[in-house]
Structure formats: structure tokens, C-alpha cells
């Protein structure tokens, strides 16, 4: 059984380790090595994670027998939308139903925060889209977001009704 708890700033090295370990299997066939390095440095620096945690973003840490396996980060937005910014698991823990369990907890907390919809972005070449569709998410639009250094995030925006 997965234990899910609120992540603290002291958990930042664990979050970074999970992100860096999960990144290549997830995006290695989609993004160049240079873009991957740029994005990891941009999103997962200690400074960025500290600032994000101090804001309105909630980080949850998922553990199995006290070993961190994954994390999620989400933030309430306007209009009843809760934005799922990140959800990653170590490759060794994938396929165990942990993603569903963590998303269920995010959904529960999103509703408690007044959310009506859970929304996320997924790279248009990422097979995770099918995972999200199985969990009730629907594509609502495509987005191309410039992130700097000549790089773009080409995503589907997916949404799930929480009520």
C-alpha cells in the first residue's frame, strides 16, 4: 500500500532524485538531451522547488515501506480548476497502480480546496495520455508554450471533472 504525505522543503532532494531518475525513460525519446537538461535545471533546481513550495503549490510524496517512489504537485487556480503540475514515479514502481492512487489523493485534496476540475498538460508525444484517459481525463485543447532557450512545450491540456 502506498503512503502519501505532504512533502516538506527537506524532501526537495528526494523530489529531485525521483524527477531526474524518471525523466529519461519518460522523455528520452521525445526531447533532446539539451532540452531535457534545460528543463530539469529550470523546474527542479532547489531554489525553484523552494519557491514553488512556499507559494500555493502542494507537493505530495508517495512512499512504499518508507521508500519514496513518486510525487505530485498541484495548485488551485481560478474557476474551480486545480492544476496538476507534476506527477512522476521511479521507473521501478510503475505498473503497480501507484499513479492512480496518487491521482485519487490529489483529486480528493483538490475537491477539499474547492476544485471542480483537475487539469494537466501532457506532451503530445507522451504515451501517458492514454493513462490519463483511462482515469477519466479528456483532452480540451492543444497548447504550445515557449519555455526559453529556443524550446517549446507542445502539450495537450487534459481535464477531469471532479464532481
C-alpha positions as a Python dict, from the first residue, in 0.01 Angstrom:
ca = {
    (1, 'X'): (0, 0, 0),
    (2, 'X'): (121, 347, -87),
    (3, 'X'): (166, 603, 191),
    (4, 'X'): (102, 960, 75),
    (5, 'X'): (210, 1261, 276),
    (6, 'X'): (264, 1633, 235),
    (7, 'X'): (618, 1697, 113),
    (8, 'X'): (831, 1944, 304),
    (9, 'X'): (1131, 2152, 192),
    (10, 'X'): (1354, 1885, 348),
    (11, 'X'): (1213, 1644, 84),
    (12, 'X'): (1345, 1851, -208),
    (13, 'X'): (1649, 1624, -267),
    (14, 'X'): (1415, 1323, -281),
    (15, 'X'): (1185, 1501, -528),
    (16, 'X'): (1485, 1594, -741),
    (17, 'X'): (1612, 1236, -738),
    (18, 'X'): (1274, 1099, -849),
    (19, 'X'): (1240, 1364, -1123),
    (20, 'X'): (1590, 1310, -1259),
    (21, 'X'): (1551, 929, -1249),
    (22, 'X'): (1207, 929, -1414),
    (23, 'X'): (1287, 1192, -1677),
    (24, 'X'): (1494, 993, -1926),
    (25, 'X'): (1257, 694, -1950),
    (26, 'X'): (967, 937, -1988),
    (27, 'X'): (1113, 1195, -2224),
    (28, 'X'): (1437, 1049, -2362),
    (29, 'X'): (1269, 953, -2691),
    (30, 'X'): (1074, 1282, -2713),
    (31, 'X'): (1316, 1560, -2612),
    (32, 'X'): (1678, 1625, -2696),
    (33, 'X'): (1939, 1580, -2424),
    (34, 'X'): (1995, 1958, -2426),
    (35, 'X'): (1625, 2038, -2382),
    (36, 'X'): (1596, 1779, -2106),
    (37, 'X'): (1890, 1932, -1919),
    (38, 'X'): (1743, 2281, -1964),
    (39, 'X'): (1401, 2174, -1835),
    (40, 'X'): (1536, 1978, -1539),
    (41, 'X'): (1756, 2271, -1435),
    (42, 'X'): (1465, 2512, -1483),
    (43, 'X'): (1195, 2313, -1300),
    (44, 'X'): (1390, 2116, -1041),
    (45, 'X'): (1658, 2346, -905),
    (46, 'X'): (1650, 2366, -526),
    (47, 'X'): (1568, 2737, -549),
    (48, 'X'): (1274, 2680, -785),
    (49, 'X'): (1132, 2399, -573),
    (50, 'X'): (1166, 2607, -253),
    (51, 'X'): (985, 2899, -416),
    (52, 'X'): (715, 2671, -553),
    (53, 'X'): (656, 2508, -215),
    (54, 'X'): (635, 2849, -48),
    (55, 'X'): (364, 2953, -295),
    (56, 'X'): (27, 2788, -346),
    (57, 'X'): (157, 2462, -491),
    (58, 'X'): (108, 2149, -281),
    (59, 'X'): (363, 1867, -313),
    (60, 'X'): (269, 1515, -212),
    (61, 'X'): (527, 1243, -162),
    (62, 'X'): (431, 880, -227),
    (63, 'X'): (620, 611, -36),
    (64, 'X'): (621, 234, -24),
    (65, 'X'): (755, 96, 304),
    (66, 'X'): (918, 433, 380),
    (67, 'X'): (1094, 450, 41),
    (68, 'X'): (996, 744, -177),
    (69, 'X'): (858, 617, -508),
    (70, 'X'): (691, 925, -657),
    (71, 'X'): (548, 1269, -609),
    (72, 'X'): (282, 1503, -737),
    (73, 'X'): (249, 1882, -731),
    (74, 'X'): (-79, 2067, -777),
    (75, 'X'): (-216, 2416, -734),
    (76, 'X'): (-568, 2564, -709),
    (77, 'X'): (-642, 2814, -988),
    (78, 'X'): (-940, 3031, -1074),
    (79, 'X'): (-1273, 2895, -1193),
    (80, 'X'): (-1264, 2577, -985),
    (81, 'X'): (-961, 2444, -1171),
    (82, 'X'): (-684, 2265, -986),
    (83, 'X'): (-371, 2237, -1199),
    (84, 'X'): (-167, 1918, -1168),
    (85, 'X'): (181, 2047, -1244),
    (86, 'X'): (380, 1730, -1191),
    (87, 'X'): (339, 1360, -1124),
    (88, 'X'): (635, 1127, -1150),
    (89, 'X'): (727, 784, -1023),
    (90, 'X'): (1051, 593, -1023),
    (91, 'X'): (1054, 351, -1318),
    (92, 'X'): (1080, 52, -1081),
    (93, 'X'): (746, 145, -921),
    (94, 'X'): (545, 193, -1240),
    (95, 'X'): (269, -51, -1325),
    (96, 'X'): (169, -106, -959),
    (97, 'X'): (-134, 123, -957),
    (98, 'X'): (53, 393, -768),
    (99, 'X'): (-23, 662, -1027),
    (100, 'X'): (-395, 602, -983),
    (101, 'X'): (-362, 607, -603),
    (102, 'X'): (-170, 933, -605),
    (103, 'X'): (-411, 1093, -853),
    (104, 'X'): (-702, 982, -634),
    (105, 'X'): (-541, 1161, -339),
    (106, 'X'): (-473, 1472, -549),
    (107, 'X'): (-839, 1467, -662),
    (108, 'X'): (-961, 1432, -304),
    (109, 'X'): (-748, 1725, -187),
    (110, 'X'): (-846, 1928, -493),
    (111, 'X'): (-1215, 1889, -406),
    (112, 'X'): (-1141, 1985, -44),
    (113, 'X'): (-974, 2302, -179),
    (114, 'X'): (-1290, 2388, -376),
    (115, 'X'): (-1180, 2243, -708),
    (116, 'X'): (-1433, 2121, -964),
    (117, 'X'): (-1183, 2020, -1233),
    (118, 'X'): (-839, 1868, -1231),
    (119, 'X'): (-635, 1988, -1527),
    (120, 'X'): (-292, 1888, -1654),
    (121, 'X'): (-62, 1925, -1951),
    (122, 'X'): (88, 1620, -2119),
    (123, 'X'): (340, 1626, -2402),
    (124, 'X'): (165, 1538, -2727),
    (125, 'X'): (419, 1258, -2787),
    (126, 'X'): (392, 1113, -2436),
    (127, 'X'): (206, 782, -2411),
    (128, 'X'): (87, 886, -2063),
    (129, 'X'): (-209, 1045, -2241),
    (130, 'X'): (-373, 700, -2253),
    (131, 'X'): (-318, 657, -1878),
    (132, 'X'): (-496, 986, -1810),
    (133, 'X'): (-781, 899, -2047),
    (134, 'X'): (-836, 570, -1861),
    (135, 'X'): (-872, 774, -1543),
    (136, 'X'): (-1142, 997, -1690),
    (137, 'X'): (-942, 1288, -1830),
    (138, 'X'): (-1045, 1435, -2164),
    (139, 'X'): (-842, 1649, -2399),
    (140, 'X'): (-974, 2005, -2401),
    (141, 'X'): (-713, 2178, -2620),
    (142, 'X'): (-358, 2182, -2752),
    (143, 'X'): (-102, 2431, -2622),
    (144, 'X'): (242, 2534, -2741),
    (145, 'X'): (427, 2711, -2461),
    (146, 'X'): (764, 2877, -2513),
    (147, 'X'): (985, 2798, -2213),
    (148, 'X'): (1302, 2979, -2316),
    (149, 'X'): (1638, 2896, -2473),
    (150, 'X'): (1464, 2817, -2804),
    (151, 'X'): (1250, 2537, -2654),
    (152, 'X'): (877, 2476, -2664),
    (153, 'X'): (643, 2251, -2469),
    (154, 'X'): (392, 2106, -2717),
    (155, 'X'): (114, 1971, -2500),
    (156, 'X'): (-240, 1850, -2475),
    (157, 'X'): (-436, 2009, -2194),
    (158, 'X'): (-649, 1741, -2030),
    (159, 'X'): (-926, 1787, -1777),
    (160, 'X'): (-1123, 1568, -1544),
    (161, 'X'): (-1450, 1663, -1375),
    (162, 'X'): (-1412, 1609, -1000),
    (163, 'X'): (-1776, 1647, -900),
}
